[in-house]
């Protein structure tokens, strides 16, 4: 099999400004469409968007989910856990990313404490037609978040279809049908798509090397229906229901850590259990009216409800022991202690509202767009969470100078968060934007300018967010596109940001602000008669009104105060193309830094300070046996500075986690492919696709660390970071089919 080997120097674009111009310049009085790059299905005019193939996202070997799993291979995206579908973008945290399905903003669960409790991603890869992702500098029509925007569009089936998957982790079943004659746009009168998924992560969580009884059960159901009343008027409905139950009964855990000179072991015995439940429901009705090619109107009515319960009471006792580095025998000095973690947290979130959008396109190169959104929110939060730490019979953080001498000071909990909050605010927002494509001499130019304004009644704040995009494609022999985008981006507060460390809602909280500038270059070329695209982006963000936060695994705990400012900068590059003929792969590399200054005490790295990261998504097949296919995802990311104890002074504790390294591999054999002629008869002739696959998660069995558990030693008054490690190697077998 012939492989394509590329030198590392191709990862850095050479921007040659002294290009030879083409002799022919376009001189015409007719209005013709200005095309910057090859048009593909589901294309968008947002120049910051990266289009991701829905087929690639479905095939990727990923525990967290197909769409998010492949997004994590992009250079600007980071994640240090495979158990969560959440991700961080360019120094932002998990809460700073917008997610849309058919232009309707969706929400993630809020009370997640550990990534394995999260459950299924709301995005169902079986229903997706188009995936557009922007890592910053996005248009004004997107909402108020500081990092990224992911816009998913669900597809309409063209005829009856039935597809499914069964694996060791669960299964899914998707059915679709279409009825009626096609209109002038190729749409059937009525189309419907239904999909249900079930997943149990017990086998994967058993690779954590803990004596724990896991029973994580996740299920959801989604539907997408369209009724085309006339070629100009259509109605659509998206419905979603999910139920995630996470039950855990820990029994024993043993961790070896330390160094060769001082090996250590922590053995923990548990008593108690954790029982979490998450229920999410969403419904959206949309009316689309297109009276002509120039006008388009959309009216959406949406409702979302989230009910979360996080209950756990877990007591633990531990033995901390050191060993002789030569003989391996335990030494006599050791420490014993324990802790109790307790929570009774309930959250109820209900949002409903409507939004209206209108677009006017006087010609193929010009767009005017306006939109308005009204949203009513209902948040009920009951929090009762505390932690007691005991070391050698003495409650921590009670000071211990000498355990033999009595101490009559008050006993204290390590922390306690308690709150009873109920608010019913309203949120209103509006935007306007203008986009234009035109020729500047022989060069093609694109401009998008817009602004959005929003108001939240809870903190009585009104924010104004101007945004602009500019792109130019010089008339050079080399196919290059230069892009500049930026503006003022706010992180509009919601449940997490307004809740302080005591558990109360702060009505004086303000939106965090980020002023962004992004310079990018796209270079398309052919090598070995195959298409490639090299994208490079450099960015800078200046941020103020920041709310400091702590990262507890994938949970974000905000301080509830706008008492910090900061900045972020970095450079991303991605080489995309056909490394193997006929299939797309890419290499990604990035370097990013993000700092904050809390109360004027000086710059320190934020908990999401990424530094260097490299990722790869690679697809291949055997030329002699093209039905045998393979896909591989590889990730290397330097450790995040989130290894310090939670709720401690970040200026006193700066502990960086080890680097995150992981390789996932997917192997499959297609017994029946969609494009081949049906040579089978009888029952097998009904199948359009039948594939058997094997997935190897964490192929090299690398034990990554997601956080540290800090254990105190009363004899020395020291605290030791004990790594909380992620999953090991796991083999999954899956069978996929499609009937049409």
XYZ file of C-alpha atoms in Angstrom:
740
model
C 0.000 0.000 0.000
C 1.483 3.301 -1.054
C 1.525 5.873 1.736
C 1.925 9.615 1.504
C 4.773 10.936 3.633
C 4.723 14.685 4.263
C 7.579 16.766 5.630
C 6.963 18.673 8.846
C 7.700 21.931 7.065
C 4.354 21.681 5.290
C 2.630 22.357 8.614
C 3.846 25.990 8.400
C 2.483 28.024 5.472
C 4.783 30.186 3.418
C 2.835 33.309 2.595
C 4.426 34.584 -0.583
C 3.195 38.048 -1.376
C 5.154 38.415 -4.620
C 2.900 36.088 -6.574
C 2.473 36.259 -10.307
C -0.951 37.638 -11.082
C -3.226 36.040 -13.584
C -3.469 37.918 -16.827
C -7.214 37.603 -17.223
C -9.307 39.890 -15.069
C -13.044 39.591 -14.812
C -14.849 42.466 -16.470
C -18.550 41.953 -16.777
C -21.680 43.887 -16.059
C -23.599 40.763 -15.014
C -23.879 39.876 -11.342
C -22.099 36.601 -10.818
C -21.500 34.760 -7.601
C -18.107 35.295 -6.018
C -16.877 31.868 -4.953
C -13.891 31.767 -2.596
C -13.374 28.039 -2.369
C -15.042 24.925 -3.679
C -18.681 24.828 -2.673
C -19.859 21.803 -0.770
C -23.196 20.680 0.626
C -24.111 22.470 3.821
C -21.691 25.326 3.163
C -21.962 28.536 5.155
C -20.901 32.120 4.535
C -19.221 32.372 7.954
C -15.514 32.407 7.068
C -14.501 31.165 10.531
C -16.415 27.911 10.142
C -14.798 24.527 9.677
C -17.067 22.025 7.964
C -16.857 18.484 9.320
C -18.107 15.476 7.426
C -21.039 13.818 9.179
C -19.792 10.476 7.845
C -16.343 10.960 9.388
C -17.917 12.003 12.680
C -20.029 8.867 12.698
C -17.084 6.573 11.956
C -14.572 7.995 14.433
C -13.605 5.715 17.328
C -14.618 7.748 20.370
C -16.121 6.978 23.767
C -17.538 10.462 24.296
C -19.516 10.719 21.054
C -19.044 10.964 17.319
C -19.475 14.703 16.712
C -17.594 15.913 19.774
C -15.040 13.129 19.406
C -13.952 14.361 15.987
C -14.120 18.034 17.036
C -11.496 17.246 19.690
C -9.027 16.470 16.886
C -9.148 20.080 15.646
C -6.132 22.213 16.605
C -8.016 24.815 18.636
C -9.926 22.285 20.769
C -8.671 20.617 23.934
C -9.956 17.988 26.369
C -8.127 15.931 28.967
C -10.767 13.253 29.451
C -12.281 10.733 27.068
C -15.349 10.147 29.246
C -16.864 13.546 28.539
C -18.210 15.044 25.332
C -17.316 18.515 26.608
C -14.344 20.427 25.260
C -12.324 23.613 25.751
C -11.468 26.045 22.956
C -8.527 28.452 22.876
C -8.148 28.878 26.620
C -11.859 28.917 27.392
C -13.567 26.432 29.670
C -16.350 23.907 29.112
C -19.102 26.506 29.649
C -17.929 28.948 26.981
C -19.130 27.067 23.892
C -22.338 27.624 21.953
C -24.160 24.572 20.571
C -27.013 24.815 18.084
C -29.251 22.249 16.436
C -31.084 23.733 13.444
C -30.225 27.225 14.731
C -31.789 26.531 18.162
C -29.425 26.866 21.108
C -29.257 23.800 23.348
C -27.974 23.297 26.880
C -25.802 20.695 28.538
C -26.361 19.222 32.016
C -25.212 21.552 34.808
C -24.543 19.429 37.918
C -21.969 17.066 36.390
C -19.375 16.204 39.001
C -17.324 13.605 37.144
C -17.155 12.961 33.432
C -18.531 9.409 33.640
C -21.810 10.779 35.026
C -22.446 12.873 31.949
C -24.106 10.288 29.739
C -24.929 10.603 26.058
C -24.249 13.696 24.042
C -27.449 15.326 22.847
C -26.174 15.320 19.248
C -27.152 12.098 17.492
C -24.682 11.395 14.625
C -27.302 9.281 12.818
C -29.497 12.341 12.300
C -26.826 14.845 11.303
C -26.430 16.235 7.797
C -24.104 19.204 8.344
C -21.578 20.112 11.042
C -20.135 23.640 11.166
C -17.670 24.611 13.886
C -16.154 28.014 14.613
C -13.359 28.407 17.173
C -13.855 32.150 17.517
C -14.605 35.333 15.609
C -18.036 34.006 14.618
C -20.970 35.994 13.245
C -23.353 38.231 15.163
C -26.232 35.789 14.653
C -24.615 33.451 17.177
C -25.185 34.052 20.888
C -23.126 35.467 23.722
C -20.314 33.055 24.517
C -16.596 33.775 24.468
C -15.067 30.707 22.824
C -16.783 28.736 20.049
C -19.971 27.995 18.128
C -21.038 24.538 16.943
C -23.986 24.512 14.555
C -25.574 21.158 13.692
C -28.258 20.659 11.069
C -30.382 17.520 11.055
C -31.219 15.841 7.759
C -34.459 14.951 6.001
C -34.774 11.364 4.740
C -35.672 10.927 1.075
C -37.337 7.520 1.425
C -37.884 4.764 3.960
C -34.753 3.833 5.878
C -33.905 1.779 8.908
C -30.460 1.692 10.482
C -28.991 0.579 13.757
C -25.964 -0.406 15.732
C -25.281 -2.923 18.467
C -22.089 -3.031 20.526
C -20.730 -3.921 23.949
C -21.567 -0.367 25.064
C -25.189 -0.343 23.909
C -27.080 0.286 20.721
C -29.133 2.651 18.621
C -32.009 2.377 16.150
C -32.972 5.040 13.622
C -35.965 4.998 11.298
C -37.010 7.497 8.673
C -39.575 7.833 5.926
C -40.806 10.339 3.361
C -44.153 10.594 1.610
C -45.620 12.682 -1.162
C -44.195 14.053 -4.375
C -41.049 16.125 -4.527
C -41.452 19.863 -4.908
C -39.255 22.131 -7.022
C -36.589 22.140 -4.291
C -36.466 18.339 -4.158
C -38.349 18.026 -0.834
C -41.005 15.404 -0.172
C -44.335 16.533 1.302
C -43.752 14.959 4.727
C -40.548 13.553 6.189
C -39.838 12.122 9.624
C -36.765 10.813 11.374
C -36.862 8.916 14.695
C -33.896 7.675 16.665
C -33.396 6.003 20.032
C -30.128 5.220 21.799
C -29.116 3.142 24.798
C -25.712 3.014 26.449
C -24.246 1.297 29.507
C -20.661 2.289 30.362
C -20.130 -0.420 32.976
C -17.518 -2.384 31.006
C -15.461 0.712 30.188
C -15.564 2.039 33.748
C -14.342 -1.316 35.000
C -10.983 -0.516 33.356
C -10.449 2.186 36.012
C -8.808 -0.474 38.228
C -11.098 0.195 41.171
C -13.193 -2.206 43.182
C -16.395 -0.345 42.401
C -19.863 -1.390 41.354
C -20.922 0.835 38.456
C -24.380 0.931 36.926
C -24.451 3.865 34.495
C -27.485 3.670 32.181
C -28.108 6.351 29.563
C -30.918 6.508 27.029
C -32.509 9.089 24.784
C -35.070 9.510 22.010
C -35.130 12.159 19.282
C -37.384 13.004 16.391
C -37.185 15.446 13.497
C -40.288 15.974 11.344
C -40.930 18.266 8.385
C -44.170 19.116 6.593
C -43.828 21.112 3.388
C -47.223 22.774 3.064
C -46.219 24.521 -0.156
C -42.850 24.964 -1.866
C -42.640 28.297 -0.039
C -43.976 27.335 3.412
C -42.906 24.481 5.690
C -43.224 23.430 9.307
C -40.714 21.391 11.297
C -40.490 19.888 14.770
C -37.536 18.661 16.824
C -38.250 16.649 19.961
C -35.736 15.322 22.459
C -35.922 13.309 25.671
C -33.030 11.827 27.620
C -32.720 10.008 30.919
C -29.351 9.323 32.522
C -29.025 7.258 35.689
C -25.641 6.914 37.334
C -25.220 4.619 40.313
C -21.862 3.952 41.917
C -20.960 1.928 45.018
C -17.212 2.232 45.685
C -15.509 -0.430 47.793
C -11.738 -0.218 47.552
C -9.049 1.628 45.625
C -5.276 1.221 45.572
C -2.997 3.719 43.811
C 0.779 3.577 43.409
C 2.436 6.945 42.876
C 5.474 8.941 43.910
C 8.957 8.584 42.448
C 11.626 5.901 42.137
C 13.407 7.351 45.147
C 10.221 7.543 47.194
C 7.516 5.144 45.992
C 4.186 5.558 47.764
C 0.863 3.774 47.916
C -2.594 4.914 48.895
C -5.192 2.310 49.833
C -8.729 3.575 50.353
C -11.718 1.681 51.755
C -15.149 3.115 51.023
C -18.624 2.985 52.441
C -21.666 4.601 50.870
C -22.916 5.244 47.377
C -23.644 7.840 44.704
C -26.956 8.026 42.856
C -27.390 10.712 40.190
C -30.265 11.252 37.796
C -30.515 13.619 34.843
C -33.608 14.202 32.710
C -33.632 16.555 29.743
C -36.486 17.432 27.412
C -36.631 19.822 24.485
C -39.213 20.682 21.861
C -38.988 23.139 18.977
C -41.565 24.085 16.349
C -40.318 26.099 13.379
C -42.133 27.786 10.521
C -40.104 28.626 7.420
C -41.504 30.941 4.765
C -39.605 31.755 1.579
C -41.806 33.893 -0.672
C -38.996 34.368 -3.200
C -35.313 33.746 -3.707
C -34.618 37.107 -2.075
C -36.584 36.720 1.141
C -36.630 34.097 3.871
C -38.457 34.239 7.224
C -38.175 31.809 10.130
C -40.212 31.736 13.328
C -39.230 29.321 16.114
C -41.003 28.440 19.338
C -38.916 26.395 21.761
C -39.059 24.911 25.237
C -36.361 23.197 27.273
C -36.561 21.481 30.662
C -33.748 20.017 32.705
C -34.194 18.118 35.982
C -30.997 17.042 37.720
C -30.396 15.274 41.003
C -26.970 14.643 42.470
C -27.063 12.586 45.671
C -24.071 10.957 47.303
C -22.833 10.094 50.765
C -19.455 8.411 50.667
C -17.229 7.776 53.641
C -13.652 6.656 53.119
C -10.698 5.625 55.232
C -7.197 5.504 53.879
C -3.707 4.289 54.607
C -0.815 6.273 53.158
C 2.366 4.255 53.047
C 5.918 4.686 51.776
C 8.257 1.915 50.654
C 11.969 1.289 50.681
C 13.155 2.015 47.108
C 15.665 -0.866 47.232
C 13.823 -3.708 48.937
C 10.266 -2.572 48.212
C 9.289 -3.278 51.840
C 6.919 -0.853 53.572
C 8.499 1.465 56.105
C 7.025 1.912 59.551
C 6.061 5.561 59.077
C 2.611 5.857 57.592
C -0.503 7.920 58.017
C -4.144 6.911 58.392
C -7.204 9.041 57.983
C -10.469 9.419 56.180
C -13.060 11.747 54.771
C -16.796 12.046 54.239
C -18.281 13.577 51.099
C -21.970 14.410 51.136
C -24.304 16.106 48.655
C -28.012 16.555 48.187
C -28.146 18.810 45.162
C -31.284 19.393 43.096
C -31.642 21.607 40.052
C -34.674 22.428 37.944
C -34.225 24.525 34.786
C -36.995 25.450 32.414
C -36.619 27.853 29.519
C -39.119 28.672 26.807
C -39.456 31.392 24.261
C -39.536 32.368 20.631
C -37.199 33.774 18.039
C -37.725 35.389 14.660
C -35.180 35.663 11.836
C -35.413 37.367 8.473
C -32.939 37.378 5.596
C -32.971 39.548 2.492
C -30.657 38.700 -0.416
C -30.984 41.260 -3.228
C -28.435 39.233 -5.222
C -26.257 36.157 -4.829
C -23.416 38.161 -3.248
C -25.339 40.234 -0.711
C -27.191 39.314 2.474
C -29.004 41.323 5.121
C -30.121 39.413 8.202
C -31.935 40.410 11.393
C -33.172 38.408 14.340
C -34.935 38.775 17.678
C -35.188 36.321 20.564
C -37.289 36.326 23.745
C -36.654 33.778 26.454
C -38.248 33.150 29.843
C -36.161 31.230 32.391
C -37.112 29.398 35.567
C -34.247 28.206 37.798
C -34.701 26.369 41.092
C -31.527 25.375 42.886
C -31.251 23.453 46.150
C -27.655 22.824 47.204
C -26.347 21.064 50.292
C -22.802 19.846 49.785
C -19.946 19.438 52.245
C -16.711 17.577 52.820
C -15.069 16.493 56.075
C -11.390 15.491 56.107
C -9.889 13.589 59.031
C -6.192 12.827 59.470
C -5.062 10.659 62.398
C -8.186 11.583 64.335
C -7.969 15.320 63.744
C -10.383 17.191 61.537
C -8.778 19.186 58.737
C -8.248 22.131 58.143
C -7.899 22.314 61.921
C -4.232 23.176 62.608
C -2.144 20.340 64.059
C 1.070 21.450 65.697
C 1.493 18.396 67.890
C -1.128 15.623 67.939
C -0.217 14.795 71.562
C -1.355 18.205 72.774
C -5.034 19.018 72.951
C -6.445 21.621 70.601
C -9.652 23.337 71.691
C -10.309 25.280 68.477
C -13.508 24.739 66.511
C -13.827 21.758 64.216
C -14.212 22.842 60.591
C -15.375 21.240 57.387
C -13.035 21.321 54.417
C -15.847 23.161 52.626
C -19.617 23.573 52.732
C -21.838 24.889 49.956
C -25.493 25.464 50.776
C -28.106 27.406 48.878
C -31.826 27.693 48.230
C -32.347 29.807 45.129
C -35.276 30.437 42.828
C -35.303 33.033 40.033
C -37.544 33.622 36.989
C -35.747 36.174 34.796
C -36.309 37.052 31.148
C -33.650 37.365 28.486
C -34.021 39.323 25.252
C -31.567 39.648 22.406
C -31.467 40.969 18.856
C -28.920 41.074 16.074
C -28.382 42.568 12.655
C -25.682 41.697 10.163
C -24.682 42.480 6.608
C -22.474 40.404 4.317
C -21.105 41.248 0.905
C -18.900 39.506 -1.639
C -17.308 41.566 -4.407
C -14.242 42.027 -6.593
C -11.505 44.455 -5.576
C -9.601 44.707 -8.787
C -8.913 41.073 -9.620
C -9.071 39.959 -5.973
C -12.175 38.503 -4.381
C -13.276 40.130 -1.128
C -15.807 39.146 1.531
C -17.061 41.402 4.333
C -19.438 40.517 7.153
C -20.303 43.100 9.775
C -22.915 42.936 12.464
C -23.816 43.528 16.064
C -26.021 42.015 18.699
C -27.550 43.424 21.847
C -29.058 41.534 24.763
C -30.542 42.197 28.177
C -31.041 39.946 31.200
C -33.536 41.044 33.818
C -31.779 39.188 36.660
C -28.723 41.458 36.753
C -30.332 44.294 34.748
C -27.399 44.319 32.336
C -27.468 45.263 28.671
C -24.528 44.203 26.505
C -23.571 45.299 22.995
C -21.412 43.030 20.832
C -20.074 44.312 17.472
C -18.433 41.685 15.250
C -16.718 41.795 11.862
C -15.189 39.387 9.345
C -13.018 40.220 6.358
C -11.523 37.879 3.760
C -9.544 38.453 0.597
C -8.547 35.981 -2.086
C -5.775 37.511 -4.209
C -5.614 36.778 -7.904
C -2.506 34.638 -7.507
C -1.431 31.399 -9.069
C -1.361 29.950 -5.547
C -4.837 29.294 -4.138
C -4.694 31.358 -0.940
C -7.326 33.013 1.183
C -6.494 35.540 3.934
C -9.013 36.128 6.718
C -9.341 38.610 9.561
C -12.148 38.394 12.109
C -12.918 39.602 15.587
C -15.044 41.788 17.769
C -16.379 42.011 21.286
C -17.667 38.724 22.683
C -19.437 38.346 26.012
C -20.009 35.365 28.255
C -23.567 36.019 29.283
C -24.025 34.601 32.828
C -26.387 31.765 33.577
C -26.783 29.244 36.393
C -23.129 28.390 36.951
C -21.661 31.885 36.700
C -24.113 33.532 39.100
C -23.641 30.922 41.836
C -20.874 31.795 44.292
C -18.807 29.423 46.431
C -21.308 29.695 49.293
C -24.151 28.469 47.078
C -26.002 31.779 46.660
C -26.974 33.602 43.457
C -25.209 36.930 42.947
C -27.539 39.445 41.276
C -24.635 41.885 40.794
C -22.710 39.543 38.511
C -21.771 40.935 35.108
C -20.996 39.336 31.782
C -17.398 38.397 31.163
C -15.940 40.163 28.125
C -13.427 39.128 25.492
C -12.058 41.376 22.738
C -10.801 39.048 19.998
C -8.682 39.373 16.873
C -8.007 36.370 14.615
C -5.724 36.347 11.559
C -5.954 33.266 9.335
C -4.700 31.850 6.055
C -6.096 28.992 3.935
C -3.815 27.477 1.312
C -5.257 24.891 -1.069
C -2.929 22.868 -3.233
C -2.435 19.510 -4.919
C 0.266 17.041 -4.067
C 0.595 13.626 -5.698
C -2.564 14.628 -7.646
C -4.551 14.796 -4.425
C -6.219 17.868 -2.866
C -4.888 19.328 0.384
C -5.668 22.352 2.480
C -3.376 23.993 5.019
C -5.059 26.319 7.498
C -3.147 28.515 9.939
C -4.715 30.866 12.488
C -3.159 33.242 15.012
C -5.339 34.892 17.649
C -5.264 37.216 20.627
C -7.944 37.760 23.259
C -8.044 40.495 25.864
C -10.493 39.684 28.647
C -11.971 41.587 31.577
C -14.772 41.205 34.116
C -13.582 37.603 34.423
C -15.049 35.304 37.054
C -12.277 33.111 38.513
C -13.141 29.424 38.638
C -11.865 26.052 39.776
C -11.945 22.867 37.727
C -13.048 19.767 39.631
C -12.679 17.099 36.960
C -15.080 18.503 34.327
C -17.146 20.551 36.787
C -16.574 24.297 36.788
C -16.944 26.028 40.163
C -17.099 29.800 39.778
C -16.215 32.265 42.515
C -19.263 34.383 41.648
C -17.250 37.640 41.486
C -16.019 39.699 38.503
C -12.631 40.309 40.103
C -10.159 39.259 37.409
C -8.864 40.167 33.978
C -6.700 38.232 31.566
C -5.495 37.535 28.061
C -4.967 34.602 25.716
C -2.932 34.077 22.575
C -1.936 31.212 20.340
C -1.426 29.758 16.904
C -3.233 26.813 15.275
C -2.495 24.874 12.133
C -4.218 21.977 10.381
C -3.203 20.025 7.290
C -6.277 18.456 5.721
C -6.519 16.265 2.667
C -6.321 12.847 1.051
C -3.270 11.268 2.637
C -4.773 8.082 1.220
C -6.678 8.431 -2.090
C -10.423 8.850 -1.656
C -10.591 9.434 2.117
C -9.896 12.555 4.176
C -7.500 12.792 7.100
C -5.786 15.619 8.936
C -2.981 16.639 11.269
C -3.476 19.372 13.862
C -1.002 21.285 15.986
C -1.435 24.274 18.268
C 0.296 26.339 20.907
C -1.914 28.355 23.241
C -1.523 30.273 26.492
C -4.114 31.923 28.719
C -3.470 33.995 31.852
C -5.536 35.766 34.473
C -4.887 38.440 37.065
C -7.088 38.125 40.158
C -7.468 41.228 42.327
C -4.291 42.722 40.828
C -2.028 40.039 42.319
C -0.250 39.280 39.046
C -0.605 37.024 36.024
C -0.963 33.276 36.538
C -2.079 30.537 34.118
C -5.820 29.911 34.038
C -7.012 26.351 34.747
C -7.421 25.831 30.975
C -3.884 26.899 29.997
C -3.292 24.452 27.151
C 0.245 25.085 25.836
C 1.270 22.599 23.115
C -1.146 20.101 21.601
C -0.988 17.706 18.653
C -3.821 15.603 17.242
C -4.417 13.419 14.222
C -7.415 11.857 12.540
C -6.370 9.291 9.940
C -8.392 7.024 7.649
C -7.132 4.214 5.463
C -8.240 1.106 3.612
C -6.594 -1.908 1.993
C -6.303 -1.452 -1.817
C -6.727 -5.159 -2.440
C -9.623 -5.333 0.041
C -11.260 -1.848 0.004
C -14.029 -3.068 2.277
C -11.476 -3.342 5.098
C -11.172 0.145 6.600
C -9.380 1.717 9.544
C -9.554 5.051 11.329
C -7.210 6.300 14.012
C -7.299 9.261 16.386
C -4.159 10.301 18.210
C -3.883 13.018 20.840
C -0.979 14.497 22.761
C -1.698 17.482 25.001
C 0.457 19.022 27.684
C -1.029 18.817 31.164
C -3.428 21.434 32.464
C -2.648 23.461 35.615
C -5.606 21.928 37.465
C -3.728 19.607 39.784
C -3.979 21.847 42.858
C -6.619 21.254 45.556
C -10.032 22.627 44.635
C -11.124 25.848 46.389
C -7.559 26.763 47.391
C -5.673 29.952 46.591
C -4.375 29.527 43.010
C -1.443 31.823 43.810
C -0.255 29.384 46.473
C -0.854 26.143 44.578
C 0.303 25.650 40.986
C 0.399 21.929 40.222
C 0.388 20.854 36.574
C -1.098 17.512 35.604
C 0.834 15.043 33.410
C 0.423 15.235 29.641
C -2.651 13.611 28.109
C -1.726 10.893 25.582
C -4.195 8.648 23.846
C -4.671 6.562 20.704
C -8.056 5.141 19.646
C -8.349 2.731 16.738
C -11.323 1.608 14.689
C -11.279 -1.382 12.332
C -14.253 -2.370 10.185
C -15.218 -4.672 7.357
C -18.158 -3.806 5.125
C -19.957 -6.978 4.067
C -22.412 -4.858 2.061
C -21.725 -1.288 0.882
C -24.242 1.293 -0.379
C -22.671 1.768 -3.813
C -22.206 -1.839 -4.792
C -24.709 -3.731 -6.868
C -26.815 -6.143 -4.908
C -25.489 -9.568 -5.731
C -27.070 -11.162 -2.680
C -30.572 -12.592 -2.810
C -33.194 -13.332 -0.251
C -32.940 -11.761 3.167
C -29.493 -10.150 2.636
C -30.742 -8.317 -0.431
C -32.709 -5.974 1.840
C -29.530 -4.478 3.300
C -27.896 -1.427 1.802
C -25.070 -1.496 4.345
C -23.783 -4.115 6.767
C -20.545 -3.531 8.667
C -18.775 -5.374 11.455
C -16.193 -3.387 13.405
C -13.748 -3.593 16.273
C -12.765 -0.512 18.254
C -9.678 -0.369 20.449
C -9.973 2.469 22.930
C -6.707 3.623 24.530
C -4.741 1.201 22.355
C -1.468 1.660 24.278
C -3.175 1.420 27.691
C -1.818 4.790 28.864
C -3.136 5.729 32.297
C -3.941 9.421 31.942
C -4.626 11.643 34.929
C -7.731 13.826 35.023
C -7.244 15.312 38.519
C -5.453 14.874 41.832
C -6.860 13.698 45.126
C -4.970 15.403 47.939
C -4.158 13.348 51.040
C -2.792 14.945 54.208
C -0.082 13.449 56.416
C -0.487 14.643 59.998
C 3.008 13.499 61.020
C 4.677 15.889 58.566
C 1.736 18.278 57.930
C 2.232 17.674 54.185
C -0.333 17.022 51.467
C 0.349 14.509 48.704
C -1.243 14.603 45.237
C -2.676 11.177 44.433
C -3.536 10.881 40.718
C -7.131 10.186 39.681
C -6.593 8.146 36.552
C -8.793 7.552 33.535
C -9.819 4.422 31.658
C -7.487 1.754 30.356
C -7.535 -0.293 27.169
C -10.941 -1.529 26.076
C -12.027 -3.604 23.072
C -15.472 -2.903 21.676
C -17.237 -4.908 18.971
C -20.051 -3.308 17.014
C -22.368 -4.302 14.184
C -23.964 -1.632 11.980
C -26.691 -2.044 9.393
C -28.829 0.062 7.104
C -31.999 -0.988 5.270
C -33.682 1.110 2.611
